[in-house]
XYZ file of C-alpha atoms in Angstrom:
396
model
C 34.699 24.027 -37.822
C 34.988 20.361 -36.871
C 37.007 18.114 -39.171
C 33.912 15.875 -39.615
C 32.025 18.698 -41.447
C 33.241 17.111 -44.775
C 34.935 20.182 -45.888
C 36.314 21.023 -49.330
C 40.111 20.332 -48.961
C 42.307 23.129 -50.411
C 46.232 22.265 -50.679
C 48.254 25.450 -50.605
C 47.899 28.560 -48.315
C 49.047 31.184 -50.803
C 47.114 33.792 -52.495
C 44.884 31.534 -54.611
C 44.166 29.015 -51.995
C 43.175 31.527 -49.356
C 40.980 33.380 -51.955
C 39.142 30.286 -52.745
C 38.934 29.500 -49.043
C 37.633 33.074 -48.169
C 35.130 33.013 -51.079
C 33.827 29.486 -50.003
C 33.828 30.254 -46.331
C 31.783 33.514 -46.763
C 29.111 31.246 -48.219
C 29.126 29.046 -45.393
C 30.872 26.118 -47.330
C 33.413 24.389 -44.866
C 36.849 24.347 -45.993
C 40.178 23.017 -44.690
C 43.309 24.630 -46.015
C 46.790 22.825 -45.855
C 50.099 24.675 -45.802
C 53.383 22.830 -45.807
C 55.251 25.510 -44.044
C 55.125 25.697 -40.152
C 52.997 28.866 -40.393
C 50.880 30.500 -43.048
C 53.003 33.274 -44.702
C 54.406 34.650 -47.792
C 57.934 35.415 -49.227
C 58.895 38.901 -48.212
C 59.184 40.786 -51.416
C 57.139 43.159 -53.429
C 54.326 42.307 -55.869
C 52.215 44.373 -58.454
C 48.512 44.099 -59.124
C 46.650 45.362 -62.069
C 43.285 46.734 -61.799
C 41.695 43.465 -62.814
C 42.310 42.088 -59.369
C 40.094 44.630 -57.542
C 37.056 43.068 -59.031
C 37.987 40.239 -56.749
C 38.649 42.323 -53.749
C 35.597 44.228 -54.103
C 33.415 41.026 -54.098
C 35.397 39.721 -51.189
C 34.958 42.904 -49.178
C 38.762 43.430 -48.573
C 39.501 46.329 -51.046
C 39.863 48.874 -48.212
C 42.183 46.783 -46.187
C 44.276 45.926 -49.461
C 44.587 49.688 -50.388
C 45.628 50.557 -46.855
C 48.897 48.284 -47.128
C 49.576 49.226 -50.854
C 50.608 52.260 -52.946
C 49.665 53.403 -56.364
C 52.627 54.325 -58.479
C 52.490 57.283 -60.836
C 53.432 55.253 -63.847
C 54.993 52.078 -65.364
C 58.131 52.605 -67.314
C 60.459 50.374 -69.348
C 64.016 51.917 -70.015
C 66.668 50.741 -72.352
C 69.194 49.360 -69.709
C 72.064 50.141 -72.089
C 71.498 53.863 -72.687
C 68.487 55.018 -70.380
C 66.192 55.807 -73.276
C 62.437 55.465 -72.406
C 60.738 52.668 -74.384
C 57.345 52.161 -72.613
C 55.397 54.580 -70.632
C 51.976 53.731 -69.030
C 50.499 56.489 -66.708
C 48.800 54.957 -63.725
C 47.090 57.971 -62.451
C 43.743 59.746 -63.137
C 43.678 58.800 -66.782
C 44.350 55.026 -65.933
C 41.608 55.107 -63.131
C 39.131 56.787 -65.493
C 39.719 54.021 -68.163
C 39.970 50.812 -65.960
C 37.703 52.067 -62.969
C 40.374 50.503 -60.531
C 43.933 51.445 -59.474
C 47.238 49.845 -60.218
C 48.823 48.778 -56.774
C 52.370 47.748 -55.550
C 52.315 46.073 -52.180
C 54.458 43.870 -49.959
C 53.509 40.178 -50.608
C 53.473 39.638 -46.745
C 51.137 42.475 -46.213
C 48.592 41.269 -48.728
C 48.786 37.761 -47.495
C 48.143 39.070 -43.967
C 44.887 40.725 -45.244
C 43.608 37.409 -46.802
C 44.707 35.367 -43.899
C 43.276 37.825 -41.406
C 39.965 37.598 -43.232
C 39.959 33.686 -43.383
C 40.661 33.544 -39.631
C 37.372 35.573 -38.883
C 35.146 32.749 -40.470
C 34.399 29.731 -38.659
C 33.710 27.620 -41.809
C 37.534 27.915 -42.447
C 39.852 25.608 -40.769
C 43.704 26.329 -41.299
C 46.201 23.486 -41.034
C 49.844 24.758 -40.947
C 52.762 22.390 -40.929
C 50.673 19.916 -43.275
C 52.686 19.144 -46.378
C 50.346 17.298 -48.551
C 52.149 14.541 -50.649
C 49.195 12.913 -52.403
C 45.580 12.109 -52.500
C 43.131 9.341 -53.075
C 39.449 9.031 -53.860
C 36.626 6.614 -52.854
C 33.053 7.309 -53.953
C 32.173 10.964 -53.185
C 35.076 11.509 -50.818
C 38.574 12.583 -51.441
C 41.471 12.016 -48.902
C 44.934 13.669 -48.712
C 47.897 12.453 -46.826
C 50.605 14.640 -45.283
C 54.402 13.882 -45.321
C 54.156 13.124 -41.342
C 51.459 10.364 -42.075
C 48.280 12.284 -41.222
C 45.158 11.883 -43.341
C 42.316 14.109 -43.906
C 39.052 13.529 -45.833
C 36.602 15.818 -47.638
C 34.112 16.289 -50.365
C 36.488 17.493 -53.006
C 40.007 18.673 -53.369
C 41.592 22.012 -54.897
C 45.193 21.923 -55.652
C 46.660 25.283 -55.218
C 50.043 24.244 -54.339
C 52.170 26.078 -56.814
C 54.383 25.558 -59.972
C 55.909 22.369 -58.474
C 52.403 21.208 -57.337
C 52.294 17.630 -55.939
C 48.626 17.589 -56.697
C 49.302 18.178 -60.316
C 51.967 15.596 -60.519
C 49.438 13.056 -59.518
C 46.547 14.357 -61.473
C 48.306 15.213 -64.809
C 51.740 13.786 -64.391
C 53.356 16.024 -67.177
C 56.806 16.434 -65.428
C 58.759 19.387 -64.288
C 58.040 23.023 -65.163
C 59.645 24.473 -68.306
C 62.625 26.502 -66.889
C 63.725 29.272 -69.322
C 67.421 29.677 -68.018
C 66.791 32.909 -66.160
C 67.082 33.625 -62.406
C 65.765 36.285 -60.220
C 67.556 37.877 -57.279
C 65.271 39.981 -54.977
C 66.184 42.661 -52.340
C 64.316 45.086 -50.302
C 66.345 48.043 -48.696
C 65.107 50.868 -46.425
C 64.158 53.905 -48.590
C 66.531 56.113 -46.472
C 69.458 53.959 -47.510
C 68.841 54.366 -51.264
C 71.508 56.556 -52.714
C 70.814 55.947 -56.526
C 69.258 58.799 -58.361
C 66.033 57.039 -59.617
C 62.430 57.862 -59.133
C 60.994 56.613 -55.884
C 57.205 56.794 -56.899
C 57.096 54.717 -60.116
C 57.489 51.183 -61.314
C 60.741 50.885 -63.304
C 62.012 48.212 -65.579
C 65.303 48.341 -67.239
C 65.535 45.856 -70.004
C 68.888 44.528 -71.360
C 70.296 41.612 -73.514
C 70.022 38.577 -71.147
C 69.024 40.690 -68.105
C 66.478 43.181 -66.629
C 66.114 45.001 -63.361
C 62.869 46.119 -61.831
C 62.573 48.674 -58.878
C 59.599 50.257 -57.039
C 58.665 51.574 -53.584
C 56.880 49.683 -50.764
C 55.124 50.328 -47.621
C 54.272 53.845 -48.243
C 57.666 54.925 -49.266
C 59.584 53.442 -46.416
C 61.145 50.536 -48.433
C 62.487 50.007 -51.982
C 62.102 46.765 -53.787
C 64.843 45.735 -56.378
C 64.701 42.515 -58.632
C 67.485 41.668 -61.003
C 66.964 38.905 -63.493
C 69.636 37.280 -65.493
C 70.204 34.499 -67.754
C 72.619 32.029 -66.350
C 74.209 28.619 -66.682
C 74.677 28.237 -62.929
C 71.489 26.366 -61.713
C 72.232 26.679 -57.996
C 69.410 28.606 -56.143
C 71.775 29.223 -53.283
C 75.397 29.549 -53.585
C 78.511 31.837 -53.600
C 77.243 35.451 -53.446
C 80.509 36.780 -54.758
C 80.299 34.448 -57.650
C 76.507 35.578 -58.276
C 77.718 39.294 -58.184
C 80.580 38.632 -60.603
C 78.096 36.996 -62.907
C 75.632 39.840 -62.704
C 78.375 42.542 -63.071
C 79.709 40.702 -66.163
C 76.373 40.546 -67.880
C 75.370 44.229 -67.106
C 78.961 45.726 -67.983
C 77.358 47.881 -70.643
C 74.382 48.958 -68.610
C 73.767 52.508 -67.271
C 75.337 53.705 -63.939
C 71.939 53.557 -62.379
C 71.576 49.851 -63.146
C 74.997 48.983 -61.741
C 74.419 50.955 -58.512
C 71.053 49.216 -58.020
C 72.801 45.829 -58.376
C 75.532 46.837 -55.996
C 72.965 47.377 -53.288
C 71.516 43.940 -53.579
C 71.789 40.906 -51.409
C 72.841 38.069 -53.643
C 73.037 34.994 -51.544
C 69.868 33.438 -53.040
C 68.408 33.316 -56.533
C 65.099 31.978 -57.649
C 64.694 29.719 -60.889
C 62.105 31.227 -63.463
C 59.824 29.122 -65.546
C 56.228 28.359 -66.577
C 54.245 25.323 -68.271
C 52.805 25.109 -71.782
C 48.961 25.956 -71.433
C 46.524 22.981 -71.411
C 42.731 22.995 -71.706
C 41.833 20.984 -68.663
C 43.269 20.706 -65.144
C 40.620 18.664 -63.250
C 39.282 15.085 -63.050
C 36.051 14.297 -60.919
C 36.381 15.879 -57.479
C 39.961 17.256 -57.957
C 40.781 20.561 -59.446
C 43.814 22.677 -59.885
C 43.963 26.509 -59.683
C 46.733 29.299 -60.055
C 50.291 28.249 -60.711
C 49.339 24.633 -60.084
C 47.197 24.969 -63.254
C 48.766 27.542 -65.429
C 52.040 29.023 -64.222
C 53.387 32.024 -66.021
C 56.548 34.206 -66.255
C 56.353 37.461 -64.427
C 56.322 39.680 -67.429
C 52.805 40.773 -67.021
C 52.806 40.677 -63.229
C 49.636 38.502 -63.403
C 50.582 35.164 -61.727
C 49.033 36.102 -58.399
C 46.377 37.893 -60.219
C 45.336 34.953 -62.201
C 45.380 32.785 -58.955
C 43.105 35.114 -57.184
C 40.731 35.400 -59.984
C 40.622 31.566 -60.048
C 39.880 31.441 -56.472
C 36.784 33.575 -56.519
C 35.366 32.178 -59.941
C 35.844 28.620 -58.614
C 34.163 29.279 -55.389
C 31.253 30.960 -57.299
C 30.849 27.823 -59.487
C 30.950 25.417 -56.534
C 28.184 27.410 -54.875
C 26.032 27.450 -58.115
C 26.578 23.780 -58.914
C 25.756 22.405 -55.266
C 27.276 18.909 -54.794
C 28.057 18.585 -58.585
C 31.736 19.187 -58.305
C 32.675 17.637 -61.642
C 30.329 20.068 -63.277
C 31.706 22.964 -61.225
C 35.336 21.875 -62.303
C 34.576 21.364 -65.837
C 32.889 24.818 -66.252
C 35.790 26.403 -64.366
C 38.401 25.033 -66.631
C 36.392 25.911 -69.740
C 35.983 29.424 -68.496
C 39.452 30.101 -67.450
C 41.834 28.282 -69.812
C 41.841 30.648 -72.643
C 42.402 33.763 -70.433
C 45.073 32.185 -68.372
C 46.727 30.681 -71.615
C 46.983 34.119 -73.008
C 48.560 35.471 -70.108
C 51.180 32.713 -70.223
C 51.730 33.079 -73.929
C 51.869 36.834 -73.881
C 54.289 36.858 -70.849
C 56.685 34.640 -72.924
C 56.554 37.015 -75.714
C 57.008 40.193 -73.373
C 59.930 38.393 -71.647
C 61.795 38.189 -74.976
C 61.035 41.807 -75.636
C 62.690 42.689 -72.262
C 65.911 40.908 -73.276
C 66.212 41.498 -77.065
C 69.435 42.013 -78.642
C 70.688 43.369 -82.115
C 68.532 44.650 -84.871
C 65.516 42.853 -83.460
C 65.776 44.767 -80.240
C 66.059 48.077 -82.119
C 62.841 47.241 -84.209
C 60.828 46.218 -81.112
C 61.896 49.466 -79.190
C 61.029 51.705 -82.031
C 57.462 50.213 -82.343
C 56.765 50.635 -78.718
C 58.360 54.205 -78.447
C 55.721 55.289 -81.135
C 52.782 54.253 -78.972
C 50.768 56.898 -77.071
C 48.750 56.575 -73.963
C 45.504 55.283 -75.647
C 47.684 52.679 -77.436
C 49.178 51.505 -74.198
C 45.696 51.126 -72.486
C 44.266 49.466 -75.472
C 46.919 46.829 -75.322
C 46.262 45.778 -71.832
C 42.409 46.230 -71.960
C 41.682 42.623 -72.579
C 43.344 41.862 -69.161
C 42.807 44.924 -67.069
C 39.053 45.136 -67.883
C 38.778 42.039 -65.772
C 36.956 38.692 -65.813
C 33.142 38.616 -66.070
C 32.447 37.100 -62.506
C 28.894 38.219 -62.415
C 27.912 36.079 -65.420
C 27.950 33.053 -63.099
């Protein structure tokens, strides 16, 4: 694609940006995608996908490729990190597939990103611009221009900001300050499965919840790797610091945890941690020919494992509306935000509630755990049906 084809400009080459690019490119709509990193890529850790996301993958024609790089866990479990008692059990086998018509998948982020990127590279209408950190935009008539940090300028017919929770596009469009940080940080590690010496299941998604911390683990890459995430509440705001100090802090907050939790933490590389936060939901994230999607529009905590799912749903629905509305981008973007804000807001708000559930303490923790322990499989499926049944793309 030549740059004078008046493309739609997409800032951000993550899951949401590439999904929008792929869905638009498949319809022959020219797109230019800007990625600030030297190369298009993803952070190398695991990610979970509920069945709602396969409604998108099916429509994009990449479900087979996604399934080939992912794994279906036997179940999702939450355990009390202090005594090992089971609190939540959601089977994800045959009964789950029968109810939701699609699988639950765990996959390496790099592998999924590669599937999307490879699909984009096959379409002439998509131009990929690595090493292009967009710092701002301007509008004139029916054109939008973006400027990169090295002084380059690019012009197109509309702009989609898919540049994450600290979106430069959002900062200019909405100007509502920094994300809401919740005081928690995540340490992430992947180890070879053969080096795992802890006696924990290797075919399920586990979450150990405790006061001020939780630990998640599951297999990756067809059982050859093991993904571990340790999350803790901390006053230390540094994302890169002294690994020994980080370890001492984790060991202190998990001193009452089960031997399994302690052994998992002992295996982790703690040189880096990631701040965790979201934003309060809003009803509108567009103006004229500029629109946000994914974390730039509605970032969420990781509790429901739906941040990437919402961005990918956004990407397809926004592309569908752009195609349906022709050159009326304001109409497409207005309907997009109207269609999506309540679903994404519910994800954000329920994720906050579940986050507190993971980290409960005292009598409140006991009451919450008793409620969830009494739920059966049908109850578990009903609780997530609003989410996993998917978004009605075919109504566009």
